[in-house]
């Protein structure tokens, strides 16, 4: 795995590794493999699929709303717990706040887990129409569509009483209608005429809340969450008496479909066969370079109460980096007499760029076995 630099630059700030990765601090859980991604700003590379997609969405908003939406895409991903959770009304006991799900720099600071972390701050600064794009961080499973770092774009629009009176409806009705029309227009711009559906859902920061799904290649694909902003958020941030909508969309989800990218790890590749494929303003399909075979290794152990799959994935990712393609639970059983539960995971190792040698894989798997035992307090079988 790559050796972490001592510092990274982001949004005009210098972040020192020593302040962000502190293995001996129990309130910190940021591994080197995640620190090395901070500041790479894939969404700001104009010849990268994420940059191309971001610019296409910008064009859509500029054309539809005459440049009214202000754009922010260089905000530091290191935010307060208050901004990431409290300011968007995430309850104190919500699962997303746990160290199992979120990367904490310390007890008051996290790597943002969504771009909604900037809603309150941007409102307080006086913005009423804005888009925030950035890298977001979540502890999660390992497979072709999940990676601990991905990218979101947040949209936010405030309506005044004049606006809903002129439309002859109440504020929530206007915001909800405007939101759906805006996003249906965006989906049509990106996908052409496609079948779409709105699904009711729940977010702490919007009510009503919806997800937009599009029917693409025989499947319903969830591409974004959105809704009418909770009044409390507007009231607390200098916009009492107004109504708003917000959305958050996953750029990788859209880009994988639009550019036919089969594995989320590719976005991070430095291989010239990847980096030279995409050009600003062009939406081309990914031309796969020959796919190297995967190699599967199983690992079985008796778990303890403290065991979590996210922790296992982090150990594997820390050792194998992007050489790990997937970690799946393939067997689970209980020994009632001993009161123990056994899990067996199958780890798929595969490079996107070359074939791996047996020796290399055995070496990785050996390290995984050692660290699973020492860091996760499980008993190997
Ligand atoms: C959110 O993050 C909300 N902040 C979105 C929002 C904003 C709702 C404003 C309402 C108002 P969610 O966790 O569902 O919601 O993520 C939003 C989108 O990010 C998803 O629809 C999906 O496209 C993308 N996404 C979520 N998790 C992942 C992941 N692990 N990998 C790639 N994309 C993901
Ligand atoms: Mg409510």
Coordinates of C-alpha atoms and ligand atoms in Angstrom, one line a residue:
X1 CA 0.0 0.0 0.0
X2 CA 1.1 3.6 -0.6
X3 CA 3.2 5.4 1.9
X4 CA 1.3 8.4 3.3
X5 CA 2.7 11.8 2.8
X6 CA 3.3 13.9 5.9
X7 CA 0.6 16.4 4.9
X8 CA -2.0 17.2 2.3
X9 CA -3.4 20.5 0.9
X10 CA -7.2 21.0 0.7
X11 CA -9.3 24.1 0.4
X12 CA -6.3 26.3 1.1
X13 CA -5.5 24.4 4.3
X14 CA -2.6 22.1 5.1
X15 CA -3.6 19.0 7.0
X16 CA -0.8 17.2 8.8
X17 CA -1.0 13.4 8.9
X18 CA 0.0 13.4 12.6
X19 CA -3.2 15.3 13.4
X20 CA -5.5 13.1 11.3
X21 CA -4.1 9.5 11.8
X22 CA -3.5 8.7 15.4
X23 CA -3.5 5.0 16.1
X24 CA -2.9 5.4 19.8
X25 CA -5.9 7.7 20.3
X26 CA -9.2 5.7 20.9
X27 CA -11.3 8.7 19.7
X28 CA -9.5 8.4 16.3
X29 CA -10.2 5.8 13.6
X30 CA -8.8 7.2 10.4
X31 CA -6.4 4.7 8.7
X32 CA -3.6 5.7 6.4
X33 CA -5.4 4.1 3.5
X34 CA -8.1 6.8 3.9
X35 CA -5.8 9.7 4.8
X36 CA -4.0 9.2 1.5
X37 CA -7.3 9.9 -0.4
X38 CA -7.9 13.3 1.3
X39 CA -7.1 16.2 -1.0
X40 CA -7.0 14.2 -4.3
X41 CA -10.1 16.1 -5.4
X42 CA -11.2 13.7 -8.2
X43 CA -14.3 15.8 -8.7
X44 CA -12.1 18.7 -9.7
X45 CA -10.2 16.9 -12.4
X46 CA -11.7 18.0 -15.7
X47 CA -10.7 14.8 -17.6
X48 CA -11.9 12.5 -14.9
X49 CA -15.4 10.9 -15.1
X50 CA -16.4 12.5 -11.8
X51 CA -15.2 16.0 -13.0
X52 CA -16.9 15.5 -16.4
X53 CA -20.2 14.6 -14.6
X54 CA -19.9 17.4 -12.1
X55 CA -19.4 19.9 -15.0
X56 CA -22.4 18.5 -16.9
X57 CA -24.6 18.9 -13.8
X58 CA -23.3 22.5 -13.4
X59 CA -24.2 23.3 -17.0
X60 CA -27.7 21.9 -16.5
X61 CA -28.2 24.2 -13.4
X62 CA -26.6 27.2 -15.2
X63 CA -28.9 26.8 -18.2
X64 CA -32.1 26.1 -16.3
X65 CA -31.5 28.8 -13.6
X66 CA -29.4 31.4 -15.3
X67 CA -26.4 30.9 -13.1
X68 CA -28.4 31.5 -9.9
X69 CA -26.8 28.6 -8.1
X70 CA -23.5 29.3 -6.4
X71 CA -21.0 26.4 -6.6
X72 CA -18.6 25.2 -3.9
X73 CA -16.3 22.3 -4.6
X74 CA -13.2 23.0 -2.5
X75 CA -14.5 22.8 1.1
X76 CA -12.4 20.8 3.5
X77 CA -13.8 17.4 4.2
X78 CA -12.8 17.7 7.8
X79 CA -15.8 19.1 9.7
X80 CA -17.2 19.3 13.2
X81 CA -19.5 16.6 14.6
X82 CA -21.9 19.6 15.0
X83 CA -21.9 20.4 11.3
X84 CA -22.0 16.8 10.1
X85 CA -24.8 15.7 12.5
X86 CA -26.3 18.2 14.9
X87 CA -26.9 21.0 12.4
X88 CA -28.9 18.6 10.2
X89 CA -30.9 17.3 13.1
X90 CA -29.4 13.8 13.2
X91 CA -30.6 12.4 16.5
X92 CA -27.9 11.9 19.3
X93 CA -28.4 8.1 19.2
X94 CA -28.5 7.6 15.4
X95 CA -26.4 4.7 14.1
X96 CA -24.5 6.9 11.6
X97 CA -22.8 8.6 14.5
X98 CA -21.1 5.5 15.7
X99 CA -17.3 5.0 15.2
X100 CA -18.3 1.8 13.3
X101 CA -19.8 3.9 10.6
X102 CA -18.0 7.3 10.6
X103 CA -14.3 8.3 10.5
X104 CA -13.5 10.4 13.6
X105 CA -10.4 12.6 13.8
X106 CA -11.3 13.2 17.4
X107 CA -14.5 13.3 19.5
X108 CA -15.5 16.6 18.0
X109 CA -14.2 16.3 14.4
X110 CA -15.1 13.9 11.6
X111 CA -14.4 13.3 7.9
X112 CA -17.8 14.4 6.6
X113 CA -20.1 11.4 5.8
X114 CA -22.2 13.6 3.5
X115 CA -22.2 17.0 1.8
X116 CA -25.2 17.9 3.9
X117 CA -22.6 18.8 6.5
X118 CA -22.3 22.2 4.7
X119 CA -26.0 23.1 4.6
X120 CA -26.1 25.2 7.8
X121 CA -22.8 27.0 7.2
X122 CA -23.7 28.0 3.6
X123 CA -27.1 29.2 4.8
X124 CA -25.5 31.3 7.6
X125 CA -23.2 32.9 5.0
X126 CA -26.3 34.1 3.2
X127 CA -26.5 31.7 0.3
X128 CA -30.0 30.8 -0.9
X129 CA -29.2 28.8 -4.1
X130 CA -26.2 26.6 -3.9
X131 CA -24.4 23.3 -5.0
X132 CA -21.7 21.7 -2.8
X133 CA -19.6 18.9 -4.3
X134 CA -17.0 16.9 -2.4
X135 CA -15.4 13.7 -1.2
X136 CA -17.3 12.0 1.6
X137 CA -16.2 9.2 3.9
X138 CA -17.9 6.2 5.3
X139 CA -16.8 3.0 7.0
X140 CA -18.5 0.3 4.9
X141 CA -18.5 -3.0 3.2
X142 CA -16.1 -3.9 0.4
X143 CA -17.5 -4.7 -3.1
X144 CA -17.7 -3.3 -6.6
X145 CA -20.0 -0.4 -5.7
X146 CA -18.8 0.5 -2.2
X147 CA -15.6 2.3 -1.3
X148 CA -14.7 4.2 1.9
X149 CA -14.4 7.4 0.0
X150 CA -17.0 8.6 -2.6
X151 CA -18.3 11.8 -3.9
X152 CA -21.6 13.7 -3.5
X153 CA -23.2 16.8 -4.8
X154 CA -25.6 18.7 -2.5
X155 CA -28.2 21.1 -3.9
X156 CA -30.1 23.6 -1.8
X157 CA -32.7 26.2 -2.8
X158 CA -34.6 28.7 -0.5
X159 CA -38.1 30.1 -1.4
X160 CA -39.6 33.2 0.0
X161 CA -43.3 33.8 0.8
X162 CA -43.6 36.0 -2.3
X163 CA -42.7 33.0 -4.4
X164 CA -45.3 30.6 -3.1
X165 CA -48.0 33.4 -3.0
X166 CA -47.3 34.2 -6.6
X167 CA -47.7 30.5 -7.4
X168 CA -51.0 30.3 -5.4
X169 CA -49.9 27.4 -3.3
X170 CA -48.3 26.9 0.1
X171 CA -44.5 26.8 0.5
X172 CA -44.1 23.1 0.9
X173 CA -46.2 22.4 -2.2
X174 CA -44.1 24.8 -4.2
X175 CA -40.8 23.5 -3.0
X176 CA -41.7 19.9 -3.5
X177 CA -43.0 20.5 -7.0
X178 CA -40.0 22.6 -8.0
X179 CA -37.6 20.0 -6.5
X180 CA -39.1 17.1 -8.4
X181 CA -39.2 19.1 -11.7
X182 CA -35.6 20.1 -11.3
X183 CA -34.4 16.6 -10.6
X184 CA -36.5 15.0 -13.3
X185 CA -35.0 17.5 -15.7
X186 CA -31.5 16.6 -14.5
X187 CA -32.1 12.8 -14.9
X188 CA -33.5 13.4 -18.4
X189 CA -30.4 15.5 -19.3
X190 CA -28.1 12.7 -18.1
X191 CA -30.0 9.6 -19.1
X192 CA -32.3 10.8 -21.9
X193 CA -35.9 9.6 -21.8
X194 CA -35.9 7.1 -19.0
X195 CA -38.5 5.7 -16.6
X196 CA -38.2 7.2 -13.2
X197 CA -40.0 6.8 -9.9
X198 CA -40.1 8.7 -6.6
X199 CA -39.9 6.6 -3.5
X200 CA -40.9 8.0 -0.1
X201 CA -38.2 7.7 2.5
X202 CA -36.8 9.2 5.7
X203 CA -34.0 11.7 6.4
X204 CA -33.7 13.6 9.6
X205 CA -33.2 16.9 7.7
X206 CA -36.1 16.8 5.2
X207 CA -39.8 16.2 5.4
X208 CA -41.3 15.0 3.2
X209 CA -38.3 13.0 1.9
X210 CA -37.9 11.1 -1.4
X211 CA -35.4 9.0 -3.3
X212 CA -35.3 9.1 -7.1
X213 CA -34.8 5.8 -8.9
X214 CA -34.3 5.4 -12.6
X215 CA -34.9 2.3 -14.6
X216 CA -31.6 1.5 -16.2
X217 CA -30.5 -1.7 -17.8
X218 CA -33.4 -3.7 -16.4
X219 CA -32.9 -2.5 -12.8
X220 CA -34.2 0.3 -10.6
X221 CA -31.2 2.3 -9.5
X222 CA -31.3 4.7 -6.5
X223 CA -29.4 7.8 -7.5
X224 CA -30.2 10.5 -4.9
X225 CA -32.0 11.5 -1.7
X226 CA -33.9 14.7 -1.3
X227 CA -36.8 16.5 0.3
X228 CA -38.3 19.7 1.7
X229 CA -35.9 21.0 4.3
X230 CA -36.9 20.8 8.0
X231 CA -38.1 24.2 9.1
X232 CA -35.8 24.1 12.1
X233 CA -32.7 24.2 9.9
X234 CA -33.9 27.3 8.1
X235 CA -35.0 29.0 11.4
X236 CA -31.7 28.3 13.1
X237 CA -29.6 29.7 10.3
X238 CA -31.1 33.0 9.6
X239 CA -33.9 32.0 7.2
X240 CA -37.0 31.9 9.3
X241 CA -40.2 32.4 7.2
X242 CA -38.8 30.7 4.2
X243 CA -39.1 27.2 2.8
X244 CA -36.4 25.1 1.1
X245 CA -35.5 22.0 -0.8
X246 CA -32.3 20.0 -0.7
X247 CA -30.9 17.0 -2.5
X248 CA -27.7 14.8 -2.2
X249 CA -26.7 12.7 -5.2
X250 CA -23.9 10.1 -5.4
X251 CA -21.6 11.0 -8.3
X252 CA -20.0 7.5 -8.6
X253 CA -23.4 5.8 -8.8
X254 CA -24.3 8.1 -11.8
X255 CA -20.8 7.9 -13.4
X256 CA -20.7 4.1 -13.2
X257 CA -23.8 4.0 -15.3
X258 CA -23.1 6.9 -17.7
X259 CA -19.5 5.8 -18.4
X260 CA -20.1 2.0 -18.0
X261 CA -17.5 1.8 -15.2
X262 CA -17.7 -1.7 -13.7
X263 CA -15.8 -1.3 -10.4
X264 CA -15.7 1.7 -8.1
X265 CA -11.9 1.3 -7.4
X266 CA -11.2 2.3 -11.0
X267 CA -12.0 6.0 -10.2
X268 CA -8.8 6.0 -8.1
X269 CA -6.5 4.3 -10.6
X270 CA -3.3 6.0 -11.8
X271 CA -3.0 3.5 -14.7
X272 CA -2.6 5.5 -17.9
X273 CA -5.0 3.0 -19.7
X274 CA -7.6 4.6 -17.3
X275 CA -6.4 8.1 -17.0
X276 CA -6.1 8.8 -20.7
X277 CA -9.6 7.5 -21.6
X278 CA -11.8 10.4 -20.6
X279 CA -11.9 13.9 -22.0
X280 CA -13.6 17.0 -20.7
X281 CA -17.1 17.5 -22.1
X282 CA -17.3 14.0 -23.5
X283 CA -19.3 11.1 -22.3
X284 CA -17.6 7.9 -23.5
X285 CA -18.0 4.3 -22.4
X286 CA -15.2 2.8 -20.5
X287 CA -13.0 0.5 -22.6
X288 CA -11.9 -2.3 -20.2
X289 CA -8.3 -3.3 -20.3
X290 CA -8.0 -7.0 -20.0
X291 CA -9.5 -8.2 -16.8
X292 CA -7.1 -10.2 -14.6
X293 CA -8.4 -13.2 -12.7
X294 CA -9.4 -12.9 -9.1
X295 CA -7.9 -15.1 -6.4
X296 CA -10.1 -16.2 -3.5
X297 CA -8.9 -16.8 0.0
X298 CA -11.1 -17.8 3.0
X299 CA -10.6 -16.9 6.6
X300 CA -12.7 -18.4 9.5
X301 CA -12.8 -17.4 13.1
X302 CA -14.8 -17.3 16.3
X303 CA -16.1 -13.8 16.7
X304 CA -16.5 -11.8 19.9
X305 CA -19.2 -9.3 20.9
X306 CA -17.0 -6.5 19.7
X307 CA -16.7 -7.9 16.2
X308 CA -18.0 -5.8 13.2
X309 CA -17.7 -6.4 9.5
X310 CA -16.7 -2.8 8.9
X311 CA -13.7 -3.3 11.2
X312 CA -12.7 -6.5 9.3
X313 CA -13.0 -4.6 6.0
X314 CA -10.8 -1.9 7.3
X315 CA -8.1 -4.3 8.3
X316 CA -8.2 -6.0 4.9
X317 CA -8.2 -2.6 3.1
X318 CA -5.3 -1.4 5.3
X319 CA -3.2 -4.4 4.1
X320 CA -4.3 -5.0 0.6
X321 CA -5.4 -1.5 -0.5
X322 CA -7.1 -1.6 -3.9
X323 CA -6.0 -5.2 -4.5
X324 CA -9.0 -6.3 -2.5
X325 CA -12.1 -6.5 -4.6
X326 CA -14.7 -8.0 -2.2
X327 CA -15.1 -9.4 1.2
X328 CA -18.2 -11.6 1.7
X329 CA -19.5 -13.7 4.5
X330 CA -20.0 -17.2 3.1
X331 CA -20.7 -19.2 6.2
X332 CA -21.9 -18.6 9.8
X333 CA -22.7 -21.1 12.5
X334 CA -23.1 -21.3 16.3
X335 CA -21.6 -23.8 18.6
X336 CA -24.3 -23.8 21.3
X337 CA -22.3 -25.8 23.8
X338 CA -19.4 -23.4 23.7
X339 CA -21.6 -20.3 23.2
X340 CA -19.5 -19.2 20.2
X341 CA -20.3 -18.0 16.7
X342 CA -18.0 -18.7 13.8
X343 CA -17.8 -16.6 10.6
X344 CA -16.1 -17.5 7.4
X345 CA -15.3 -14.7 4.9
X346 CA -14.2 -15.1 1.4
X347 CA -11.7 -12.4 0.3
X348 CA -11.4 -11.7 -3.5
X349 CA -8.0 -10.3 -4.4
X350 CA -7.7 -8.8 -7.9
X351 CA -5.7 -6.0 -9.4
X352 CA -7.3 -3.9 -12.1
X353 CA -3.9 -3.4 -13.6
X354 CA -1.8 -6.6 -13.6
X355 CA -1.9 -10.2 -12.5
X356 CA -0.9 -11.0 -8.9
X357 CA 1.5 -13.7 -8.1
X358 CA 0.7 -16.6 -5.7
X359 CA 3.5 -15.4 -3.4
X360 CA 2.1 -11.9 -3.3
X361 CA -1.4 -13.1 -2.4
X362 CA -0.2 -15.6 0.2
X363 CA 1.8 -12.8 1.8
X364 CA -1.2 -10.5 1.9
X365 CA -3.4 -13.2 3.3
X366 CA -0.8 -14.0 5.9
X367 CA -0.8 -10.4 7.1
X368 CA -4.6 -10.4 7.1
X369 CA -4.7 -13.4 9.3
X370 CA -2.2 -11.9 11.7
X371 CA -3.9 -8.6 12.0
X372 CA -7.4 -10.0 12.2
X373 CA -6.3 -12.0 15.2
X374 CA -4.4 -9.1 16.9
X375 CA -6.6 -6.2 16.1
X376 CA -10.1 -7.7 16.0
X377 CA -9.7 -10.0 19.1
X378 CA -11.2 -13.0 17.3
X379 CA -9.9 -16.6 17.4
X380 CA -8.8 -18.0 14.1
X381 CA -10.0 -21.5 13.3
Ligands
LIG1 C1 -27.4 11.2 2.2 O1 -26.2 11.2 2.3 C2 -28.2 12.5 2.4 N1 -27.3 13.5 2.9 C3 -28.8 12.9 1.0 C4 -29.8 14.1 1.2 C5 -29.3 15.4 1.0 C6 -31.1 13.8 1.4 C7 -30.2 16.4 1.2 C8 -32.0 14.9 1.6 C9 -31.6 16.2 1.4 P1 -27.6 8.7 1.4 O2 -26.8 8.1 2.5 O3 -28.8 7.9 0.9 O4 -28.2 10.1 1.8 O5 -26.7 9.0 0.2 C10 -27.1 9.8 -0.9 C11 -26.6 9.1 -2.2 O6 -25.2 8.9 -2.1 C12 -27.2 7.8 -2.5 O7 -28.4 7.9 -3.2 C13 -26.1 7.2 -3.4 O8 -26.2 7.6 -4.8 C14 -24.8 7.7 -2.9 N2 -24.2 6.7 -1.9 C15 -24.6 6.4 -0.7 N3 -23.7 5.5 -0.1 C16 -22.8 5.2 -1.1 C17 -21.7 4.4 -1.2 N4 -21.3 3.6 -0.2 N5 -20.9 4.3 -2.3 C18 -21.3 5.1 -3.4 N6 -22.4 5.9 -3.4 C19 -23.1 6.0 -2.3
LIG2 MG1 -41.0 17.2 10.2

